[in-house]
Coordinates of N, CA, C and O in Angstrom, one line a residue:
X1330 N 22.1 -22.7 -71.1 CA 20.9 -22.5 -70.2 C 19.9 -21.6 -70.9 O 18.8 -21.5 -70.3
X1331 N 20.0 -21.0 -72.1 CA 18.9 -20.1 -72.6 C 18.2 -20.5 -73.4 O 17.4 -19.7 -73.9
X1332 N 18.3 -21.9 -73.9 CA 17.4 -22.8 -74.6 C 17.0 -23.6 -73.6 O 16.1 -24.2 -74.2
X1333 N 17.0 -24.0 -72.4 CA 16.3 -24.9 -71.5 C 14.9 -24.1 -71.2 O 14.7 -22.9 -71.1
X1334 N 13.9 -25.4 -71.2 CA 12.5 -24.9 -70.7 C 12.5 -24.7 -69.1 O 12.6 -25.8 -68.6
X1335 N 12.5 -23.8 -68.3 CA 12.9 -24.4 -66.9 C 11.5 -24.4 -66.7 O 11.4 -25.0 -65.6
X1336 N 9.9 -24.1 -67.0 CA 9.0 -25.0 -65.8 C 8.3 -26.0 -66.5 O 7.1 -26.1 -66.4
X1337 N 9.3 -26.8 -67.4 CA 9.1 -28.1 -67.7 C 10.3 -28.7 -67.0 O 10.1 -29.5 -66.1
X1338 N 10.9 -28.5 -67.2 CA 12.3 -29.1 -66.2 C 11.8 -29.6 -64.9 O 11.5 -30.7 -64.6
X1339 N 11.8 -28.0 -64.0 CA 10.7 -28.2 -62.6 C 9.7 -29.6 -62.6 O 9.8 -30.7 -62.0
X1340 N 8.4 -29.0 -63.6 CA 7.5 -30.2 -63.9 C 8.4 -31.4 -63.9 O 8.2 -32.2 -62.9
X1341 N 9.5 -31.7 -65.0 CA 9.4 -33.2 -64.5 C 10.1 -33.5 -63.3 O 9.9 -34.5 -62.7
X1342 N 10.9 -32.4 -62.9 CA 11.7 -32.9 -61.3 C 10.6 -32.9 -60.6 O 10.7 -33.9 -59.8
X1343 N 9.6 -32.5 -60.4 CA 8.5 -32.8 -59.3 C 8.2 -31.7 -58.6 O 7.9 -30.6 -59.1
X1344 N 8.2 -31.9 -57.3 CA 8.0 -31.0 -56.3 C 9.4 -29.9 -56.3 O 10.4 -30.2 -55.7
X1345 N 9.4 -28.8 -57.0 CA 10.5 -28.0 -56.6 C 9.8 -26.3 -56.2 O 9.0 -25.7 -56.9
X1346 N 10.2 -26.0 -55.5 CA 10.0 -24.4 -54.9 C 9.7 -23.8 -56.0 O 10.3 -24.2 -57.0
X1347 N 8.6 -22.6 -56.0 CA 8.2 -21.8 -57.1 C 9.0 -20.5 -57.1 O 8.9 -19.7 -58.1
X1348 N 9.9 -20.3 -56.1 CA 10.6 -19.4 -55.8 C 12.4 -19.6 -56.5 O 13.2 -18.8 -56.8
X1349 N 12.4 -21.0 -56.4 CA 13.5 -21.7 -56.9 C 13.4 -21.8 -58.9 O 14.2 -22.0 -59.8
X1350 N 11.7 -21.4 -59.1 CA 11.9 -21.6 -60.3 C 11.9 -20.0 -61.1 O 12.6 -19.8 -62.2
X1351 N 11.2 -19.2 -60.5 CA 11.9 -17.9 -60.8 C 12.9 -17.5 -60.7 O 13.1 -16.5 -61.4
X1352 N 13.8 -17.9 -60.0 CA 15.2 -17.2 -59.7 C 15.7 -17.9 -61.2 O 16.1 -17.2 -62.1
X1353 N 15.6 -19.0 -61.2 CA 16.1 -19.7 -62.2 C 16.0 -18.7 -64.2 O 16.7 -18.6 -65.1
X1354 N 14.2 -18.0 -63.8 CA 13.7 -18.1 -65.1 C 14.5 -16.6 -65.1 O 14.8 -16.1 -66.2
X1355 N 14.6 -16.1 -64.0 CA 15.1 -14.5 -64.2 C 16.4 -14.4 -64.6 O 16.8 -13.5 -65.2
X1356 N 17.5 -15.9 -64.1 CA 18.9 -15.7 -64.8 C 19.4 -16.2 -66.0 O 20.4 -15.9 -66.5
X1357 N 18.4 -16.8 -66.3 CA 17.9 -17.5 -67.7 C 17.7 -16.1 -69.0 O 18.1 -15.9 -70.2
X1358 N 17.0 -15.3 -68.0 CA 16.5 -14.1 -68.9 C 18.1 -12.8 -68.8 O 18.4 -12.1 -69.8
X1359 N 18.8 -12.7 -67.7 CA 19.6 -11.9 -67.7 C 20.9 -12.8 -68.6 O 20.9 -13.5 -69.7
X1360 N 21.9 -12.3 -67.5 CA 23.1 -12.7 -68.0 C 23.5 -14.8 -67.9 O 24.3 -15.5 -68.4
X1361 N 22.5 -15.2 -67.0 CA 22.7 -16.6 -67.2 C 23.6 -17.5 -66.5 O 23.4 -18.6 -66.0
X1362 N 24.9 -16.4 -66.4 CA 25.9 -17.5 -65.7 C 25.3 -17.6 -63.9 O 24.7 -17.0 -63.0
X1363 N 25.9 -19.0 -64.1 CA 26.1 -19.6 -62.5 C 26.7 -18.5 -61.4 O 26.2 -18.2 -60.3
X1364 N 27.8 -18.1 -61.9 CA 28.2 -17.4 -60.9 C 27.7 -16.2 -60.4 O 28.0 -15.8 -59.3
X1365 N 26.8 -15.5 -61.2 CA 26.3 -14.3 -60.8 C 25.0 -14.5 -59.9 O 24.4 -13.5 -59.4
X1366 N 24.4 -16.1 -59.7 CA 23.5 -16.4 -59.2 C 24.1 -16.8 -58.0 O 23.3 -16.5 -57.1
X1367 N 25.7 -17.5 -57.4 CA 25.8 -17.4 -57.0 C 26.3 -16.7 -55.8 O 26.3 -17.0 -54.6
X1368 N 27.1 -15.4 -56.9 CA 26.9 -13.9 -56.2 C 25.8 -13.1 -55.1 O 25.9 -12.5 -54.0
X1369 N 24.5 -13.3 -56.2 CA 23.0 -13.0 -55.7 C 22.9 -13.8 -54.3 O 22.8 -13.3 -53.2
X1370 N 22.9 -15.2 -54.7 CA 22.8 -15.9 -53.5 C 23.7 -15.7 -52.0 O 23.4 -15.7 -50.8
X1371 N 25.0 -15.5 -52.6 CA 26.2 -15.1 -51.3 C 25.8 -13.9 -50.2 O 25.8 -13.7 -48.9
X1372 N 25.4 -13.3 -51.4 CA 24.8 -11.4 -50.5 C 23.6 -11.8 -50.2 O 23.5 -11.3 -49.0
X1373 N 22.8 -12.2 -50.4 CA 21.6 -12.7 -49.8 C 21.8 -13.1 -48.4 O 21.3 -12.5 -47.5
X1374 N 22.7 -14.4 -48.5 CA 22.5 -14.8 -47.3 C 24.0 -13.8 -46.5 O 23.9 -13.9 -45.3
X1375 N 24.7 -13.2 -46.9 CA 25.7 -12.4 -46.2 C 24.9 -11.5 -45.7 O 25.4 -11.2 -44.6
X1376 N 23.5 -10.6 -46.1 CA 22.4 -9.7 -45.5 C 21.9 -10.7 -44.2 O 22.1 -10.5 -43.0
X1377 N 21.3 -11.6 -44.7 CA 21.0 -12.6 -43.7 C 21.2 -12.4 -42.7 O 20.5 -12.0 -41.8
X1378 N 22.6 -13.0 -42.8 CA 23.6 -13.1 -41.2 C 23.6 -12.1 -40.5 O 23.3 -12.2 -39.3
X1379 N 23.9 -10.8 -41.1 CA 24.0 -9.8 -40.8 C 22.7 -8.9 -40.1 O 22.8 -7.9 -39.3
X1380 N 21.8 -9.5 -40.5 CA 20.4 -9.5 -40.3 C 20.2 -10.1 -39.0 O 20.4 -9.6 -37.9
X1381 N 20.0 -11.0 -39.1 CA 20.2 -11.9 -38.0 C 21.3 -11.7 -36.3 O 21.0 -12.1 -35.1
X1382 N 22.5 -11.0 -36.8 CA 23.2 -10.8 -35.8 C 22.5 -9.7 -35.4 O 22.2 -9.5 -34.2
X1383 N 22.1 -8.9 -36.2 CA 21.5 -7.5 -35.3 C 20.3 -8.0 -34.6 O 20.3 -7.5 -33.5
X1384 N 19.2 -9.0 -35.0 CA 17.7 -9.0 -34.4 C 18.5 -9.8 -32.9 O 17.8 -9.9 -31.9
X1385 N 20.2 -10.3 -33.1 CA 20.3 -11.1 -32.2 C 20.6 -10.3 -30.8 O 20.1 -10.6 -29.7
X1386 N 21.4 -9.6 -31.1 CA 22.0 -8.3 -30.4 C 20.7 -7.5 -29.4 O 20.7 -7.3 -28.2
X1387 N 19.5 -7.2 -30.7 CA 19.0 -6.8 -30.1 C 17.5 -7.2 -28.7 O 16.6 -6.7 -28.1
X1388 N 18.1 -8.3 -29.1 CA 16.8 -9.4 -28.1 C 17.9 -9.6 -27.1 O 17.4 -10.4 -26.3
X1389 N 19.0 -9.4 -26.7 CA 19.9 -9.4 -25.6 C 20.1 -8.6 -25.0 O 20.6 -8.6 -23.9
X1390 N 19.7 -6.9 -26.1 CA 19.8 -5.7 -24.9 C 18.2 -5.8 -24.3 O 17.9 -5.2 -23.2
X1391 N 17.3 -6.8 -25.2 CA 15.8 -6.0 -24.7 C 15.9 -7.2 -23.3 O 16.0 -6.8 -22.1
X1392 N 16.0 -8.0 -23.5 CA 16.4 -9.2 -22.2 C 17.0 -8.2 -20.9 O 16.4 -8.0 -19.8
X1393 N 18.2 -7.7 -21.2 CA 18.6 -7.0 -20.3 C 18.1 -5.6 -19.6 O 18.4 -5.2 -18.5
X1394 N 17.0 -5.0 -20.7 CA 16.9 -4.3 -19.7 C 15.4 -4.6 -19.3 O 14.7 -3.7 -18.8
X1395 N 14.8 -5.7 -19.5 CA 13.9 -6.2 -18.7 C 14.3 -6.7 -17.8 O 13.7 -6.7 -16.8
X1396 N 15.0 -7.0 -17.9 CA 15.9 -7.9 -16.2 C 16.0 -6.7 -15.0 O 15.5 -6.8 -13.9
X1397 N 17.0 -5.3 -15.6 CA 16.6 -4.6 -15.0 C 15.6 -3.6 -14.3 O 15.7 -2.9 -13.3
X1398 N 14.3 -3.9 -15.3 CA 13.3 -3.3 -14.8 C 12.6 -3.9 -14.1 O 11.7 -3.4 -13.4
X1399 N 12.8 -5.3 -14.2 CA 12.3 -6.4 -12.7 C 12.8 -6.2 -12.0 O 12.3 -6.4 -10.9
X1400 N 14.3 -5.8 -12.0 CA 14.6 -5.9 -10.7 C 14.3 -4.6 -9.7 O 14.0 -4.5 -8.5
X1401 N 14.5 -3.6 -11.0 CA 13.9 -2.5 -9.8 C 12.3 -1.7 -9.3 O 12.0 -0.8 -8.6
X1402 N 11.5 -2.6 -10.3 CA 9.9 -3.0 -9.9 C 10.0 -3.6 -8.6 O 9.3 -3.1 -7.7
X1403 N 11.1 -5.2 -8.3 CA 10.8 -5.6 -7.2 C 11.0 -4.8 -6.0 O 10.3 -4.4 -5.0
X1404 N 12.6 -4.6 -6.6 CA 13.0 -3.3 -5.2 C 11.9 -2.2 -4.3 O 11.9 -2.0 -3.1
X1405 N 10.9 -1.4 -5.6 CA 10.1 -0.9 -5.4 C 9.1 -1.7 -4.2 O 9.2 -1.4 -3.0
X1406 N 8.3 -2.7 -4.6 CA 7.5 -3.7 -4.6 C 8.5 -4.0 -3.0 O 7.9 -3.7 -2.0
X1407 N 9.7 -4.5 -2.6 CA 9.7 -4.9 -1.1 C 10.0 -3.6 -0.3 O 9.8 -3.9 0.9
X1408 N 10.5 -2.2 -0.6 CA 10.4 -0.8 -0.1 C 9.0 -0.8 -0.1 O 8.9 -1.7 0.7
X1409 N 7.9 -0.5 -0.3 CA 6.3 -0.6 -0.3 C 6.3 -1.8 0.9 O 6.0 -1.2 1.9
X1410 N 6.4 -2.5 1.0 CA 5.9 -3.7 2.0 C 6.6 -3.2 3.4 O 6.0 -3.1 4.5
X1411 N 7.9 -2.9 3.2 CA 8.5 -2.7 4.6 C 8.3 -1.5 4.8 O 8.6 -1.2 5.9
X1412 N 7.9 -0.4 4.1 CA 7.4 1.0 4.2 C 6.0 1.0 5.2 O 5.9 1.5 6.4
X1413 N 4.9 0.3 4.2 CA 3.7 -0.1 5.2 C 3.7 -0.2 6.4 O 3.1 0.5 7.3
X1414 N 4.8 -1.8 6.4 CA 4.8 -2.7 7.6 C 5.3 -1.3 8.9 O 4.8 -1.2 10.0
X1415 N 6.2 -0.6 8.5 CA 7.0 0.4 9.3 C 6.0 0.8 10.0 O 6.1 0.7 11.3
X1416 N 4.8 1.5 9.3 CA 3.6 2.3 9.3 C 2.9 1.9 10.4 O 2.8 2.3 11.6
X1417 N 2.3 1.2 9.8 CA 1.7 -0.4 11.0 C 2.1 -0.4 11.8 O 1.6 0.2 12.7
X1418 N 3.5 -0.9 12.0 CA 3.9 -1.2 13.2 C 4.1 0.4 14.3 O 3.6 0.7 15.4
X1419 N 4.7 0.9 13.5 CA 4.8 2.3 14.4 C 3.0 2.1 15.2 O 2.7 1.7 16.3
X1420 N 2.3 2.5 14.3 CA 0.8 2.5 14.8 C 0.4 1.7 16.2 O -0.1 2.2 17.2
X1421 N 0.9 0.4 15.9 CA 1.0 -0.5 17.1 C 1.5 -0.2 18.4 O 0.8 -0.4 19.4
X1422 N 3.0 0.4 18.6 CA 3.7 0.9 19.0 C 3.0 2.1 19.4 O 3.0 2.1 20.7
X1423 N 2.3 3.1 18.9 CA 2.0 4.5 19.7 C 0.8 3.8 20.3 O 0.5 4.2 21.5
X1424 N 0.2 2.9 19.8 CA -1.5 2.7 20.3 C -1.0 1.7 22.1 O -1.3 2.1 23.2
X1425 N -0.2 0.9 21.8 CA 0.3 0.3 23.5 C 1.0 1.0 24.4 O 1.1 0.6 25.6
X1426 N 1.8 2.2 23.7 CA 2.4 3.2 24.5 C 0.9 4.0 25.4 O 0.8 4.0 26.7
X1427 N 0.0 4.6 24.4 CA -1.3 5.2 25.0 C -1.9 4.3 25.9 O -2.7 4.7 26.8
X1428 N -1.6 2.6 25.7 CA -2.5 1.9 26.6 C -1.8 2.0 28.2 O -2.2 2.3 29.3
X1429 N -0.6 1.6 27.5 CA 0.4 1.7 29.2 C 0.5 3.2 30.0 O 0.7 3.2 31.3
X1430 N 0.3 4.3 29.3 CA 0.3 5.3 30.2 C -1.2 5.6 30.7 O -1.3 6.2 31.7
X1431 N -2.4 5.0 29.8 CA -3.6 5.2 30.6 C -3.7 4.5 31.8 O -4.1 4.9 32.9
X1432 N -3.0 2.8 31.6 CA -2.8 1.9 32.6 C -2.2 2.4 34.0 O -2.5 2.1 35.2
X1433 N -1.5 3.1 33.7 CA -0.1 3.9 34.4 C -0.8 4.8 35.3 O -0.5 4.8 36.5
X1434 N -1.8 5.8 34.6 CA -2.5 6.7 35.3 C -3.1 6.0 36.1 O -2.8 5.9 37.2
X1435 N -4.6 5.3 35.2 CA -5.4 4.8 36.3 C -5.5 3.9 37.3 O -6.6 3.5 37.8
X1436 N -3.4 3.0 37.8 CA -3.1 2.1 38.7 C -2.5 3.6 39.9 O -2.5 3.9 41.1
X1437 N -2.1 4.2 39.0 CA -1.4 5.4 40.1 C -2.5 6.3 40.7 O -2.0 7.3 41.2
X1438 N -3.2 6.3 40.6 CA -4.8 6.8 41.0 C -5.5 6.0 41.9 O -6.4 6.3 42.6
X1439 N -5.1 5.3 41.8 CA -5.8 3.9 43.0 C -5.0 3.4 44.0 O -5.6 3.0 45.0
X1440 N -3.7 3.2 44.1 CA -2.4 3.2 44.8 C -2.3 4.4 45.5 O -2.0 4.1 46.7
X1441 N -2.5 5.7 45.5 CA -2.3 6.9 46.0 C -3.4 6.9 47.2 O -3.3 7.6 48.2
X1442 N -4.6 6.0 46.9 CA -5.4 6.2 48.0 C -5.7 5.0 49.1 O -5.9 3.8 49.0
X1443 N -5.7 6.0 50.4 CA -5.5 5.1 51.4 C -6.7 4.3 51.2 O -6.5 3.3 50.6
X1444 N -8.0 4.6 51.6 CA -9.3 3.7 51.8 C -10.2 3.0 50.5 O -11.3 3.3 50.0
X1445 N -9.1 2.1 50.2 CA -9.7 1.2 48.8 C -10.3 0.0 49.6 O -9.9 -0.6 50.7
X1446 N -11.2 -0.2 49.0 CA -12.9 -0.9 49.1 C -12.2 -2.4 48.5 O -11.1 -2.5 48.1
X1447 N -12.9 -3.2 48.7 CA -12.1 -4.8 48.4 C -12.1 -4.7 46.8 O -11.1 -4.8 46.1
X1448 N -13.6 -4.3 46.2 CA -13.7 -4.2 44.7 C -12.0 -3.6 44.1 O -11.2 -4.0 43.3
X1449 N -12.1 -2.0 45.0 CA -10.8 -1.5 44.3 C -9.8 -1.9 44.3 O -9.0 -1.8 43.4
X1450 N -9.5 -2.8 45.8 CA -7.7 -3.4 45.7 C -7.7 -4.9 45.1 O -6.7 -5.5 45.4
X1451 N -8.6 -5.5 44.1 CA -9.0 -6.4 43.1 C -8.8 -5.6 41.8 O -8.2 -6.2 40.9
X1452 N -9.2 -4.8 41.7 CA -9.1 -3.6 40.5 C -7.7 -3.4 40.3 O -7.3 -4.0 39.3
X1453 N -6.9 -2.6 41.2 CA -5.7 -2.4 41.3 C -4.5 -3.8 41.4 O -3.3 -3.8 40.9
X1454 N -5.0 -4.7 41.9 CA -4.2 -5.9 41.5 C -4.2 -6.4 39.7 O -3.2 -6.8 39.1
X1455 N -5.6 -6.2 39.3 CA -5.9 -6.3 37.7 C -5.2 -5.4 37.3 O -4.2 -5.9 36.7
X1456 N -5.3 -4.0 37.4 CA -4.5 -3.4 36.6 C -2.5 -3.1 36.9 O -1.6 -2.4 36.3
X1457 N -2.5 -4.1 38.1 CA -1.1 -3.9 38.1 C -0.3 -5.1 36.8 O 0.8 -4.9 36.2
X1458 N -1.3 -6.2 36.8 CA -1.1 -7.5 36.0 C -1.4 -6.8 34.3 O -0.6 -7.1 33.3
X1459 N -2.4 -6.1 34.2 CA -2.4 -5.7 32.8 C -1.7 -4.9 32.4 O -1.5 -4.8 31.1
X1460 N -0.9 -4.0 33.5 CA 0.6 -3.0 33.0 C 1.9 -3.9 33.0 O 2.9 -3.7 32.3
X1461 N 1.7 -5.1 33.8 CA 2.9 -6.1 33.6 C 2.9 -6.5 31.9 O 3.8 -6.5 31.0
X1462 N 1.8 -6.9 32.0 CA 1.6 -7.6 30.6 C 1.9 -6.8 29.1 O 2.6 -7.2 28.2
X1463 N 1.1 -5.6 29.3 CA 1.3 -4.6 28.5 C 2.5 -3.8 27.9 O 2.7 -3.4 26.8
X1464 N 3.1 -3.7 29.1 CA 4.8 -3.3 28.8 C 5.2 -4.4 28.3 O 5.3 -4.3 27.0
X1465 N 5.4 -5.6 28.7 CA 5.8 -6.5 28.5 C 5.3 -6.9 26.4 O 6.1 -7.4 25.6
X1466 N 4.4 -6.6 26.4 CA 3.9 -6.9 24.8 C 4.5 -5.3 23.9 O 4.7 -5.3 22.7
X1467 N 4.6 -4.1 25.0 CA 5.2 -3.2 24.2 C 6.6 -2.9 24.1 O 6.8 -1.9 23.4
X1468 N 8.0 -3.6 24.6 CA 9.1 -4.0 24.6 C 9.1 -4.7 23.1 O 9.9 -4.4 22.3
X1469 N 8.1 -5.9 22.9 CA 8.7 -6.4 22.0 C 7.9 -6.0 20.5 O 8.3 -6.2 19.4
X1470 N 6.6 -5.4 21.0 CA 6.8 -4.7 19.6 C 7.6 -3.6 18.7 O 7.8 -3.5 17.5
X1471 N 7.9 -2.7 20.1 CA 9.4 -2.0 19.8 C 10.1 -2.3 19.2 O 10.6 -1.7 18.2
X1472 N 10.3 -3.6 19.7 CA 12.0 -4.4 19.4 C 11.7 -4.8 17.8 O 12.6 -4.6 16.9
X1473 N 10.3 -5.6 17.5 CA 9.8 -5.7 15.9 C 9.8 -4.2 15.0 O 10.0 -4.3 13.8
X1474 N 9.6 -2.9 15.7 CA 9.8 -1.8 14.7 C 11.2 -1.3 14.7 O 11.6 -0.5 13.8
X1475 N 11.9 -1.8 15.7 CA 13.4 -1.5 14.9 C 14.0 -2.6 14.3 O 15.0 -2.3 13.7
X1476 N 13.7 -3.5 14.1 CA 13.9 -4.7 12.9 C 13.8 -4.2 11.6 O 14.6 -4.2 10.7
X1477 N 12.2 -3.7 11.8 CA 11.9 -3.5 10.7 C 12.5 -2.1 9.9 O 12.4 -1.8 8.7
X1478 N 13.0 -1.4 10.9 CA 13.3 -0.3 10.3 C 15.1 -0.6 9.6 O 15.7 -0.2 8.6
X1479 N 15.5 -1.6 10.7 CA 16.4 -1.8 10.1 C 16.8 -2.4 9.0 O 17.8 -2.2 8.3
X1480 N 15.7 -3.5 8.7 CA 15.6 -3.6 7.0 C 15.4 -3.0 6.3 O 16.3 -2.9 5.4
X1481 N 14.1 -1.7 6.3 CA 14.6 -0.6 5.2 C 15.5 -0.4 5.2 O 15.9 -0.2 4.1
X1482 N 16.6 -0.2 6.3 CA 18.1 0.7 6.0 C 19.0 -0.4 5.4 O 19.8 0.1 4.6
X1483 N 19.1 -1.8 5.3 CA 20.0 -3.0 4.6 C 18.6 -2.9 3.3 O 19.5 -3.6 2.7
X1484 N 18.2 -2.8 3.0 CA 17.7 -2.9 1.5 C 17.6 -1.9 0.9 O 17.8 -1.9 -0.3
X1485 N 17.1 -0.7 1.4 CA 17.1 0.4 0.9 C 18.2 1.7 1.2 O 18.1 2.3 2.3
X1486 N 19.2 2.0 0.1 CA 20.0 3.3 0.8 C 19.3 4.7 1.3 O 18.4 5.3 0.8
X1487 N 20.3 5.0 2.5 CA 19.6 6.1 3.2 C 19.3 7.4 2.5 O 18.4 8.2 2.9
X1488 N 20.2 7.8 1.1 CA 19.7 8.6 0.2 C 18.4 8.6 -0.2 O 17.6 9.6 0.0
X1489 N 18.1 7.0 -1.0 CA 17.0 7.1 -1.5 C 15.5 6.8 -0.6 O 14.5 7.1 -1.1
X1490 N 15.6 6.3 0.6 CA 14.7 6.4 1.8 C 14.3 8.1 1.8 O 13.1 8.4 1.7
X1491 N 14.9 8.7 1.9 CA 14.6 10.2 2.2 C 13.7 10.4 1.1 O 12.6 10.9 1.4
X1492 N 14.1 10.2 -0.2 CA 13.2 10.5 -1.4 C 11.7 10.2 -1.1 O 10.7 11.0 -1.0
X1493 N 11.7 8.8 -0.8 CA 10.2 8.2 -0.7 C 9.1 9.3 0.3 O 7.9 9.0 0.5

């Protein structure tokens, strides 16, 4: 091999890698034999692999702990929604509580008196129908804010509720 021209060789094989023809010209120039090229080549690709298993490894921890940081972004993300909604709803809840005790007052204020005028015992029929109604719409928004509270407590532990 140390009398061969190798990039006439190349030349006449045609299309061969320029990379393929240095390796060639460099063992040409050292010690020559095959096997030490195929040594070079062994550890080459033995780094490789080796190479390779690690970039592999580590696109399976980065996978994983993206998985977990989705998952506890979302967690975040539906604690925020039913935190809100809690919010709200309580809100709802105090504001028909205030309607029914004003109702409350101003039907018990008109019932207490003997000499109601036709306008007032029309009045007092209205507002006995709008405290029907009103309890009646504030029962079940109640009933929606302990729902909802009760999903914070099935999704969220009562430990970490305290934190928030």
């Amino acid at each position: 091999m140390g009398k061969l021209n190798i990039g006439k060789l190349a030349k006449g094989i045609g299309e061969v890698d320029a990379r393929a023809v240095e390796a060639a010209k460099h063992m040409q120039q050292t010690s020559g034999s095959i096997e030490d090229f195929n040594k070079t080549v062994g550890a080459a690709g033995t780094a490789s692999q080796e190479f390779g298993e690690a970039v592999k490894s580590a696109v399976i921890n980065m996978g994983a702990m993206l998985l977990v940081m989705v998952a506890i972004k979302g967690a975040m993300w539906i604690f925020d929604k039913l935190n809100v909604t809690t919010e709200e709803q309580q809100e709802i809840v105090d504001d028909l509580t205030e309607k029914v005790k004003g109702l409350k007052d101003e039907y018990n204020e008109l019932y207490g008196r003997n000499d109601l005028t036709e306008a007032e015992k029309q009045k007092l029929d209205y507002l006995q129908r709008q405290l029907t109604v009103n309890e009646q719409i504030l029962k079940q928004e109640q009933k929606k804010l302990g729902t909802v509270i009760f999903l914070i407590g099935q999704f969220v532990p009562f430990e970490f509720s305290k934190l928030a």
